[in-house]
PDB file of C-alpha atoms in Angstrom:
ATOM      1  CA  MET T   1      19.779 -23.560   3.303  1.00  0.00           C
ATOM      2  CA  CYS T   2      16.426 -24.168   4.942  1.00  0.00           C
ATOM      3  CA  ILE T   3      14.556 -27.235   3.669  1.00  0.00           C
ATOM      4  CA  PHE T   4      11.025 -28.063   4.802  1.00  0.00           C
ATOM      5  CA  ALA T   5       9.473 -31.482   4.713  1.00  0.00           C
ATOM      6  CA  GLU T   6       6.412 -29.817   3.257  1.00  0.00           C
ATOM      7  CA  ASN T   7       6.224 -26.506   1.411  1.00  0.00           C
ATOM      8  CA  ILE T   8       2.734 -25.128   1.018  1.00  0.00           C
ATOM      9  CA  ASN T   9       2.234 -22.808  -1.913  1.00  0.00           C
ATOM     10  CA  TYR T  10      -1.205 -21.507  -2.904  1.00  0.00           C
ATOM     11  CA  MET T  11      -1.455 -19.158  -5.862  1.00  0.00           C
ATOM     12  CA  LYS T  12      -4.851 -17.842  -6.916  1.00  0.00           C
ATOM     13  CA  ALA T  13      -5.341 -14.703  -9.009  1.00  0.00           C
ATOM     14  CA  GLU T  14      -3.863 -11.759  -7.105  1.00  0.00           C
ATOM     15  CA  PHE T  15      -3.321 -13.707  -3.879  1.00  0.00           C
ATOM     16  CA  HIS T  16      -0.388 -15.883  -2.815  1.00  0.00           C
ATOM     17  CA  TYR T  17       0.364 -17.870   0.334  1.00  0.00           C
ATOM     18  CA  SER T  18       3.454 -19.956   1.081  1.00  0.00           C
ATOM     19  CA  THR T  19       5.805 -21.267   3.767  1.00  0.00           C
ATOM     20  CA  ASP T  20       8.824 -21.117   1.436  1.00  0.00           C
ATOM     21  CA  PHE T  21      11.219 -18.387   2.597  1.00  0.00           C
ATOM     22  CA  TYR T  22      13.225 -18.586  -0.623  1.00  0.00           C
ATOM     23  CA  GLY T  23      10.108 -18.068  -2.715  1.00  0.00           C
ATOM     24  CA  MET T  24       9.354 -14.610  -1.323  1.00  0.00           C
ATOM     25  CA  ASN T  25      11.228 -12.770  -4.095  1.00  0.00           C
ATOM     26  CA  ALA T  26       9.887 -14.760  -7.042  1.00  0.00           C
ATOM     27  CA  ARG T  27       9.481 -12.769 -10.245  1.00  0.00           C
ATOM     28  CA  GLU T  28       5.732 -13.385 -10.404  1.00  0.00           C
ATOM     29  CA  LEU T  29       5.354 -11.488  -7.109  1.00  0.00           C
ATOM     30  CA  SER T  30       6.790  -8.241  -8.498  1.00  0.00           C
ATOM     31  CA  HIS T  31       3.352  -6.562  -8.570  1.00  0.00           C
ATOM     32  CA  THR T  32       2.444  -7.585  -5.020  1.00  0.00           C
ATOM     33  CA  CYS T  33       2.990  -6.459  -1.452  1.00  0.00           C
ATOM     34  CA  MET T  34       4.628  -9.170   0.633  1.00  0.00           C
ATOM     35  CA  HIS T  35       3.750  -9.851   4.296  1.00  0.00           C
ATOM     36  CA  LEU T  36       6.103 -12.417   5.860  1.00  0.00           C
ATOM     37  CA  LEU T  37       5.876 -13.638   9.453  1.00  0.00           C
ATOM     38  CA  CYS T  38       8.821 -15.398  11.091  1.00  0.00           C
ATOM     39  CA  LEU T  39       7.496 -18.298  13.193  1.00  0.00           C
ATOM     40  CA  ALA T  40      10.823 -19.672  14.447  1.00  0.00           C
ATOM     41  CA  GLY T  41      14.556 -19.580  13.801  1.00  0.00           C
ATOM     42  CA  GLU T  42      16.516 -16.819  12.090  1.00  0.00           C
ATOM     43  CA  GLY T  43      17.138 -15.513   8.597  1.00  0.00           C
ATOM     44  CA  SER T  44      18.284 -12.451   6.679  1.00  0.00           C
ATOM     45  CA  PHE T  45      17.833 -10.619   3.385  1.00  0.00           C
ATOM     46  CA  VAL T  46      18.940  -7.457   1.581  1.00  0.00           C
ATOM     47  CA  PHE T  47      16.414  -4.784   0.622  1.00  0.00           C
ATOM     48  CA  ASN T  48      17.221  -1.302  -0.741  1.00  0.00           C
ATOM     49  CA  GLU T  49      20.912  -2.109  -0.266  1.00  0.00           C
ATOM     50  CA  HIS T  50      20.465  -2.737   3.478  1.00  0.00           C
ATOM     51  CA  CYS T  51      20.715  -6.100   5.214  1.00  0.00           C
ATOM     52  CA  TYR T  52      17.919  -7.078   7.604  1.00  0.00           C
ATOM     53  CA  HIS T  53      17.891  -9.873  10.162  1.00  0.00           C
ATOM     54  CA  ILE T  54      14.657 -11.589  11.223  1.00  0.00           C
ATOM     55  CA  ALA T  55      13.784 -13.827  14.159  1.00  0.00           C
ATOM     56  CA  LYS T  56      10.643 -15.233  15.782  1.00  0.00           C
ATOM     57  CA  ASP T  57       7.646 -12.831  15.758  1.00  0.00           C
ATOM     58  CA  ASP T  58       9.230 -10.471  13.225  1.00  0.00           C
ATOM     59  CA  LEU T  59       6.947  -9.281  10.429  1.00  0.00           C
ATOM     60  CA  VAL T  60       8.354  -8.154   7.074  1.00  0.00           C
ATOM     61  CA  VAL T  61       6.256  -5.912   4.801  1.00  0.00           C
ATOM     62  CA  ILE T  62       7.709  -5.211   1.360  1.00  0.00           C
ATOM     63  CA  PRO T  63       6.091  -3.876  -1.827  1.00  0.00           C
ATOM     64  CA  ALA T  64       7.561  -5.379  -5.013  1.00  0.00           C
ATOM     65  CA  PRO T  65       9.430  -8.168  -3.153  1.00  0.00           C
ATOM     66  CA  ASN T  66      11.399  -9.078  -6.264  1.00  0.00           C
ATOM     67  CA  ARG T  67      13.734  -6.285  -5.084  1.00  0.00           C
ATOM     68  CA  VAL T  68      14.761  -8.513  -2.165  1.00  0.00           C
ATOM     69  CA  LYS T  69      18.220 -10.089  -2.573  1.00  0.00           C
ATOM     70  CA  ASN T  70      20.687 -12.361  -0.776  1.00  0.00           C
ATOM     71  CA  LEU T  71      18.173 -14.485   1.094  1.00  0.00           C
ATOM     72  CA  ALA T  72      19.805 -16.570   3.818  1.00  0.00           C
ATOM     73  CA  ALA T  73      18.247 -18.832   6.445  1.00  0.00           C
ATOM     74  CA  HIS T  74      19.337 -20.865   9.443  1.00  0.00           C
ATOM     75  CA  ALA T  75      18.292 -24.519   9.363  1.00  0.00           C
ATOM     76  CA  ASP T  76      15.551 -23.894  11.940  1.00  0.00           C
ATOM     77  CA  LEU T  77      13.887 -20.976  10.119  1.00  0.00           C
ATOM     78  CA  GLN T  78      10.124 -21.282   9.719  1.00  0.00           C
ATOM     79  CA  VAL T  79       8.031 -18.616   8.016  1.00  0.00           C
ATOM     80  CA  GLU T  80       4.691 -18.094   6.372  1.00  0.00           C
ATOM     81  CA  TRP T  81       3.815 -15.296   4.024  1.00  0.00           C
ATOM     82  CA  PHE T  82       0.877 -13.800   2.217  1.00  0.00           C
ATOM     83  CA  ALA T  83       1.177 -11.547  -0.824  1.00  0.00           C
ATOM     84  CA  ALA T  84      -1.546  -9.694  -2.708  1.00  0.00           C
ATOM     85  CA  ASP T  85      -1.690  -7.358  -5.677  1.00  0.00           C
ATOM     86  CA  TYR T  86      -0.272  -4.017  -4.500  1.00  0.00           C
ATOM     87  CA  LYS T  87      -2.870  -1.856  -6.256  1.00  0.00           C
ATOM     88  CA  PHE T  88      -5.676  -4.046  -4.944  1.00  0.00           C
ATOM     89  CA  LEU T  89      -4.490  -3.466  -1.370  1.00  0.00           C
ATOM     90  CA  GLN T  90      -3.957   0.267  -1.879  1.00  0.00           C
ATOM     91  CA  ASN T  91      -7.487   0.696  -3.203  1.00  0.00           C
ATOM     92  CA  LEU T  92      -8.936  -0.831  -0.041  1.00  0.00           C
ATOM     93  CA  LEU T  93      -7.805   2.064   2.142  1.00  0.00           C
ATOM     94  CA  PRO T  94      -8.644   5.786   2.148  1.00  0.00           C
ATOM     95  CA  SER T  95      -5.751   7.895   0.895  1.00  0.00           C
ATOM     96  CA  ASN T  96      -5.324   9.812   4.143  1.00  0.00           C
ATOM     97  CA  ASN T  97      -5.071   6.625   6.173  1.00  0.00           C
ATOM     98  CA  TYR T  98      -2.093   5.552   8.255  1.00  0.00           C
ATOM     99  CA  SER T  99      -1.183   3.435   5.227  1.00  0.00           C
ATOM    100  CA  ILE T 100       0.640   6.359   3.602  1.00  0.00           C
ATOM    101  CA  GLY T 101       2.808   7.268   6.576  1.00  0.00           C
ATOM    102  CA  GLY T 102       3.332   3.631   7.406  1.00  0.00           C
ATOM    103  CA  SER T 103       4.421   2.745   3.891  1.00  0.00           C
ATOM    104  CA  ILE T 104       7.017   5.516   4.019  1.00  0.00           C
ATOM    105  CA  SER T 105       8.755   4.211   7.130  1.00  0.00           C
ATOM    106  CA  LEU T 106       8.434   0.597   5.977  1.00  0.00           C
ATOM    107  CA  ASN T 107      10.279   1.465   2.783  1.00  0.00           C
ATOM    108  CA  GLN T 108      13.181   2.490   5.033  1.00  0.00           C
ATOM    109  CA  ASP T 109      12.862  -0.431   7.458  1.00  0.00           C
ATOM    110  CA  PRO T 110      10.483  -3.228   6.413  1.00  0.00           C
ATOM    111  CA  VAL T 111      10.789  -5.229   9.656  1.00  0.00           C
ATOM    112  CA  ILE T 112       8.228  -4.810  12.446  1.00  0.00           C
ATOM    113  CA  LYS T 113       8.863  -6.371  15.860  1.00  0.00           C
ATOM    114  CA  LEU T 114       5.605  -7.963  16.990  1.00  0.00           C
ATOM    115  CA  THR T 115       4.346  -8.887  20.414  1.00  0.00           C
ATOM    116  CA  ASP T 116       3.179 -12.470  20.883  1.00  0.00           C
ATOM    117  CA  GLU T 117      -0.405 -11.211  20.699  1.00  0.00           C
ATOM    118  CA  HIS T 118       0.136  -9.309  17.441  1.00  0.00           C
ATOM    119  CA  ALA T 119       1.987 -12.278  15.911  1.00  0.00           C
ATOM    120  CA  LYS T 120      -0.977 -14.539  16.764  1.00  0.00           C
ATOM    121  CA  HIS T 121      -3.409 -12.064  15.148  1.00  0.00           C
ATOM    122  CA  LEU T 122      -1.317 -11.914  11.956  1.00  0.00           C
ATOM    123  CA  SER T 123      -0.948 -15.678  11.725  1.00  0.00           C
ATOM    124  CA  ASP T 124      -4.713 -16.035  12.117  1.00  0.00           C
ATOM    125  CA  ASP T 125      -5.218 -13.391   9.388  1.00  0.00           C
ATOM    126  CA  PHE T 126      -2.890 -15.300   7.024  1.00  0.00           C
ATOM    127  CA  HIS T 127      -4.729 -18.567   7.632  1.00  0.00           C
ATOM    128  CA  ARG T 128      -8.146 -17.043   6.999  1.00  0.00           C
ATOM    129  CA  LEU T 129      -6.877 -15.625   3.724  1.00  0.00           C
ATOM    130  CA  ARG T 130      -5.222 -18.908   2.765  1.00  0.00           C
ATOM    131  CA  ASP T 131      -8.385 -20.878   3.464  1.00  0.00           C
ATOM    132  CA  ARG T 132     -10.648 -18.564   1.450  1.00  0.00           C
ATOM    133  CA  MET T 133      -8.347 -18.283  -1.561  1.00  0.00           C
ATOM    134  CA  GLU T 134      -9.897 -21.500  -2.847  1.00  0.00           C
ATOM    135  CA  ASP T 135     -13.343 -19.867  -3.031  1.00  0.00           C
ATOM    136  CA  SER T 136     -12.709 -17.945  -6.251  1.00  0.00           C
ATOM    137  CA  HIS T 137     -15.959 -19.325  -7.675  1.00  0.00           C
ATOM    138  CA  LEU T 138     -17.976 -17.115  -5.330  1.00  0.00           C
ATOM    139  CA  GLN T 139     -19.762 -14.132  -6.838  1.00  0.00           C
ATOM    140  CA  PHE T 140     -18.283 -11.718  -4.293  1.00  0.00           C
ATOM    141  CA  TYR T 141     -14.860 -13.353  -4.045  1.00  0.00           C
ATOM    142  CA  ARG T 142     -12.833 -10.160  -4.461  1.00  0.00           C
ATOM    143  CA  GLU T 143     -14.975  -8.317  -1.938  1.00  0.00           C
ATOM    144  CA  LEU T 144     -14.599 -11.200   0.503  1.00  0.00           C
ATOM    145  CA  MET T 145     -10.831 -11.302   0.085  1.00  0.00           C
ATOM    146  CA  GLY T 146     -10.718  -7.530   0.300  1.00  0.00           C
ATOM    147  CA  SER T 147     -12.422  -7.539   3.693  1.00  0.00           C
ATOM    148  CA  LEU T 148      -9.992 -10.163   5.006  1.00  0.00           C
ATOM    149  CA  CYS T 149      -7.009  -8.212   3.607  1.00  0.00           C
ATOM    150  CA  LEU T 150      -8.327  -5.069   5.285  1.00  0.00           C
ATOM    151  CA  THR T 151      -8.447  -6.854   8.643  1.00  0.00           C
ATOM    152  CA  MET T 152      -4.864  -7.996   8.136  1.00  0.00           C
ATOM    153  CA  MET T 153      -3.675  -4.500   7.234  1.00  0.00           C
ATOM    154  CA  TYR T 154      -5.291  -2.895  10.264  1.00  0.00           C
ATOM    155  CA  ASP T 155      -3.656  -5.500  12.486  1.00  0.00           C
ATOM    156  CA  ILE T 156      -0.339  -4.548  10.880  1.00  0.00           C
ATOM    157  CA  PHE T 157      -1.015  -0.827  11.367  1.00  0.00           C
ATOM    158  CA  GLU T 158      -1.725  -1.427  15.052  1.00  0.00           C
ATOM    159  CA  ALA T 159       1.578  -3.239  15.532  1.00  0.00           C
ATOM    160  CA  HIS T 160       3.514  -0.720  13.443  1.00  0.00           C
ATOM    161  CA  ALA T 161       1.994   2.279  15.255  1.00  0.00           C
ATOM    162  CA  LEU T 162       3.092   0.773  18.566  1.00  0.00           C
ATOM    163  CA  GLN T 163       6.647   0.416  17.259  1.00  0.00           C
ATOM    164  CA  GLU T 164       6.694   3.890  15.702  1.00  0.00           C
ATOM    165  CA  ALA T 165       5.573   5.491  18.971  1.00  0.00           C
ATOM    166  CA  THR T 166       8.986   4.658  20.417  1.00  0.00           C
ATOM    167  CA  ASP T 167      10.935   6.071  17.458  1.00  0.00           C
ATOM    168  CA  SER T 168      11.811   9.717  16.793  1.00  0.00           C
ATOM    169  CA  HIS T 169      12.354  11.266  13.364  1.00  0.00           C
ATOM    170  CA  THR T 170      14.103  14.644  13.460  1.00  0.00           C
ATOM    171  CA  ASP T 171      16.267  14.669  10.361  1.00  0.00           C
ATOM    172  CA  ARG T 172      15.553  17.076   7.515  1.00  0.00           C
ATOM    173  CA  THR T 173      14.349  14.497   5.001  1.00  0.00           C
ATOM    174  CA  ALA T 174      11.857  12.931   7.431  1.00  0.00           C
ATOM    175  CA  TYR T 175      10.571  16.413   8.257  1.00  0.00           C
ATOM    176  CA  ILE T 176      10.002  17.231   4.580  1.00  0.00           C
ATOM    177  CA  VAL T 177       8.115  13.981   4.003  1.00  0.00           C
ATOM    178  CA  LYS T 178       5.892  14.447   7.046  1.00  0.00           C
ATOM    179  CA  GLN T 179       5.136  18.067   6.156  1.00  0.00           C
ATOM    180  CA  LEU T 180       4.136  17.089   2.622  1.00  0.00           C
ATOM    181  CA  MET T 181       1.790  14.409   3.966  1.00  0.00           C
ATOM    182  CA  ALA T 182       0.336  16.894   6.451  1.00  0.00           C
ATOM    183  CA  LEU T 183      -0.354  19.352   3.609  1.00  0.00           C
ATOM    184  CA  LEU T 184      -2.020  16.687   1.485  1.00  0.00           C
ATOM    185  CA  ALA T 185      -4.136  15.519   4.420  1.00  0.00           C
ATOM    186  CA  THR T 186      -5.846  18.941   4.466  1.00  0.00           C
ATOM    187  CA  GLY T 187      -7.423  18.191   1.073  1.00  0.00           C
ATOM    188  CA  ILE T 188      -5.490  20.955  -0.680  1.00  0.00           C
ATOM    189  CA  SER T 189      -4.907  18.713  -3.688  1.00  0.00           C
ATOM    190  CA  ARG T 190      -8.507  19.388  -4.663  1.00  0.00           C
ATOM    191  CA  THR T 191      -7.226  22.550  -6.321  1.00  0.00           C
ATOM    192  CA  GLU T 192      -3.422  22.264  -6.129  1.00  0.00           C
ATOM    193  CA  ARG T 193      -1.779  19.383  -7.965  1.00  0.00           C
ATOM    194  CA  ASP T 194       1.537  20.843  -9.152  1.00  0.00           C
ATOM    195  CA  VAL T 195       4.730  19.721  -7.426  1.00  0.00           C
ATOM    196  CA  SER T 196       5.974  23.319  -7.546  1.00  0.00           C
ATOM    197  CA  TYR T 197       3.130  24.462  -5.269  1.00  0.00           C
ATOM    198  CA  TYR T 198       4.135  22.018  -2.526  1.00  0.00           C
ATOM    199  CA  ALA T 199       7.826  22.793  -2.949  1.00  0.00           C
ATOM    200  CA  GLU T 200       7.096  26.494  -2.433  1.00  0.00           C
ATOM    201  CA  ARG T 201       5.002  25.783   0.663  1.00  0.00           C
ATOM    202  CA  LEU T 202       7.850  23.716   2.111  1.00  0.00           C
ATOM    203  CA  ASN T 203      10.540  26.248   1.138  1.00  0.00           C
ATOM    204  CA  VAL T 204      12.484  23.843  -1.053  1.00  0.00           C
ATOM    205  CA  SER T 205      12.990  23.486  -4.788  1.00  0.00           C
ATOM    206  CA  PRO T 206      10.740  21.154  -6.815  1.00  0.00           C
ATOM    207  CA  LYS T 207      13.826  19.115  -7.717  1.00  0.00           C
ATOM    208  CA  TYR T 208      14.829  18.704  -4.058  1.00  0.00           C
ATOM    209  CA  LEU T 209      11.289  17.781  -3.022  1.00  0.00           C
ATOM    210  CA  SER T 210      10.938  15.215  -5.807  1.00  0.00           C
ATOM    211  CA  ALA T 211      14.330  13.642  -5.089  1.00  0.00           C
ATOM    212  CA  THR T 212      13.709  13.517  -1.319  1.00  0.00           C
ATOM    213  CA  ILE T 213      10.279  11.933  -1.576  1.00  0.00           C
ATOM    214  CA  LYS T 214      11.510   9.395  -4.123  1.00  0.00           C
ATOM    215  CA  ARG T 215      14.541   8.470  -2.016  1.00  0.00           C
ATOM    216  CA  VAL T 216      12.628   8.113   1.261  1.00  0.00           C
ATOM    217  CA  THR T 217       9.388   6.515   0.038  1.00  0.00           C
ATOM    218  CA  GLY T 218      10.241   4.913  -3.279  1.00  0.00           C
ATOM    219  CA  HIS T 219       7.355   6.821  -4.917  1.00  0.00           C
ATOM    220  CA  SER T 220       6.952  10.182  -6.657  1.00  0.00           C
ATOM    221  CA  VAL T 221       5.383  13.338  -5.243  1.00  0.00           C
ATOM    222  CA  THR T 222       2.788  13.151  -8.017  1.00  0.00           C
ATOM    223  CA  MET T 223       1.739   9.681  -6.905  1.00  0.00           C
ATOM    224  CA  TYR T 224       0.949  10.964  -3.407  1.00  0.00           C
ATOM    225  CA  ILE T 225      -0.859  14.006  -4.786  1.00  0.00           C
ATOM    226  CA  ASP T 226      -3.010  11.780  -6.984  1.00  0.00           C
ATOM    227  CA  ARG T 227      -3.720   9.350  -4.142  1.00  0.00           C
ATOM    228  CA  HIS T 228      -5.241  12.206  -2.153  1.00  0.00           C
ATOM    229  CA  THR T 229      -7.025  13.728  -5.136  1.00  0.00           C
ATOM    230  CA  ILE T 230      -8.792  10.666  -6.518  1.00  0.00           C
ATOM    231  CA  PRO T 231     -11.086  10.121  -3.475  1.00  0.00           C
ATOM    232  CA  ILE T 232     -12.119  13.792  -3.698  1.00  0.00           C
ATOM    233  CA  LEU T 233     -12.811  13.368  -7.403  1.00  0.00           C
ATOM    234  CA  LYS T 234     -14.909  10.257  -6.772  1.00  0.00           C
ATOM    235  CA  ASP T 235     -16.930  12.006  -4.062  1.00  0.00           C
ATOM    236  CA  TYR T 236     -17.804  14.815  -6.471  1.00  0.00           C
ATOM    237  CA  LEU T 237     -18.706  12.410  -9.276  1.00  0.00           C
ATOM    238  CA  ASP T 238     -20.909  10.468  -6.852  1.00  0.00           C
ATOM    239  CA  ASP T 239     -22.880  13.675  -6.167  1.00  0.00           C
ATOM    240  CA  GLU T 240     -25.460  13.852  -8.977  1.00  0.00           C
ATOM    241  CA  ARG T 241     -26.304  17.440  -8.038  1.00  0.00           C
ATOM    242  CA  LEU T 242     -22.971  18.570  -9.510  1.00  0.00           C
ATOM    243  CA  SER T 243     -22.480  18.861 -13.257  1.00  0.00           C
ATOM    244  CA  LEU T 244     -19.164  17.861 -14.791  1.00  0.00           C
ATOM    245  CA  THR T 245     -18.433  21.507 -15.525  1.00  0.00           C
ATOM    246  CA  GLN T 246     -19.017  22.412 -11.875  1.00  0.00           C
ATOM    247  CA  ILE T 247     -16.703  19.638 -10.702  1.00  0.00           C
ATOM    248  CA  ALA T 248     -13.979  20.757 -13.112  1.00  0.00           C
ATOM    249  CA  GLU T 249     -14.271  24.290 -11.722  1.00  0.00           C
ATOM    250  CA  LEU T 250     -14.325  23.138  -8.081  1.00  0.00           C
ATOM    251  CA  MET T 251     -11.143  21.159  -8.676  1.00  0.00           C
ATOM    252  CA  ASN T 252      -9.432  23.985 -10.556  1.00  0.00           C
ATOM    253  CA  PHE T 253      -8.979  22.157 -13.846  1.00  0.00           C
ATOM    254  CA  THR T 254      -8.129  24.609 -16.609  1.00  0.00           C
ATOM    255  CA  SER T 255     -10.539  23.017 -19.064  1.00  0.00           C
ATOM    256  CA  LEU T 256     -13.231  20.367 -19.270  1.00  0.00           C
ATOM    257  CA  SER T 257     -11.075  18.347 -21.675  1.00  0.00           C
ATOM    258  CA  TYR T 258      -8.153  18.335 -19.209  1.00  0.00           C
ATOM    259  CA  PHE T 259     -10.570  17.233 -16.482  1.00  0.00           C
ATOM    260  CA  SER T 260     -11.795  14.405 -18.712  1.00  0.00           C
ATOM    261  CA  ARG T 261      -8.232  13.252 -19.463  1.00  0.00           C
ATOM    262  CA  TYR T 262      -7.391  13.228 -15.754  1.00  0.00           C
ATOM    263  CA  CYS T 263     -10.439  11.073 -15.008  1.00  0.00           C
ATOM    264  CA  THR T 264      -9.661   8.679 -17.817  1.00  0.00           C
ATOM    265  CA  LYS T 265      -6.076   8.288 -16.627  1.00  0.00           C
ATOM    266  CA  HIS T 266      -6.905   7.678 -12.961  1.00  0.00           C
ATOM    267  CA  LEU T 267     -10.364   6.096 -13.076  1.00  0.00           C
ATOM    268  CA  GLY T 268      -9.980   4.144 -16.296  1.00  0.00           C
ATOM    269  CA  GLN T 269     -12.927   5.892 -17.939  1.00  0.00           C
ATOM    270  CA  SER T 270     -14.327   9.327 -18.745  1.00  0.00           C
ATOM    271  CA  PRO T 271     -16.274  11.298 -16.104  1.00  0.00           C
ATOM    272  CA  SER T 272     -19.578  10.528 -17.811  1.00  0.00           C
ATOM    273  CA  GLY T 273     -18.580   6.875 -18.198  1.00  0.00           C
ATOM    274  CA  TYR T 274     -17.717   6.665 -14.500  1.00  0.00           C
ATOM    275  CA  ARG T 275     -21.088   8.137 -13.559  1.00  0.00           C
ATOM    276  CA  LEU T 276     -22.838   5.714 -15.855  1.00  0.00           C
ATOM    277  CA  SER T 277     -21.051   2.813 -14.161  1.00  0.00           C
ATOM    278  CA  LEU T 278     -22.608   3.882 -10.854  1.00  0.00           C
ATOM    279  CA  GLN T 279     -26.113   3.392 -12.183  1.00  0.00           C
ATOM    280  CA  PRO T 280     -27.927   0.167 -11.219  1.00  0.00           C
ATOM    281  CA  LYS T 281     -27.718  -2.431 -13.966  1.00  0.00           C
ATOM    282  CA  LYS T 282     -31.090  -3.349 -15.434  1.00  0.00           C
TER     283      LYS T 282
END
């Protein structure tokens, strides 16, 4: 077991920072995405029934870290980690960003080997976030933390992209996932939101497509469809020249009531309510 003379643990709202390796899978972190940097020593853990080993300059990125099991650490292990609300982080990035493809491969292997330079950038990102977590009294606290989280995520993407460039994915399941993401990146979900449409385009059954995407990414096909659709929906609602009826027709909703239910489900309010929220407050 690894025991530190001092364990730092900051917990504010959606944001968490700690140097306690054994605290990374705490129940209260189940709604977060965990980012753990190994500073020294060695350790291991089990995730998705696979055992992973970490050493100096390894970064671990795991959504819902309460799924991590069998934590083990050498006496010299030193880590620091930052976790933030998963939905909060997802909403910071455009749906067609590298975040989607990156999250898929990280679900299969959550460990990224960092260069010394990338490890220094990530440690600096963690410290900036840790230091500003105490500023929750600020009027634009969430926006401030969001900008710092965004910097951290792009530093992670840079490191992950470098690692992925040396890997090849030729198996059938990886091909299906990448083809689905390529289809969604075209913006086709503006009018096509049924799983059966994408299954037909990929020459597989809806059941096979759903099972494959779930197994590889940990998420449903519908979740990815919605993640690409919502930014399109918001862009249309932001355009005051378009009536709600026109938007419903442009997005191929069968009725205005179905369009309204979709908005309420994914935006938390009706189309008219969303538009009203965009108006300057008097």
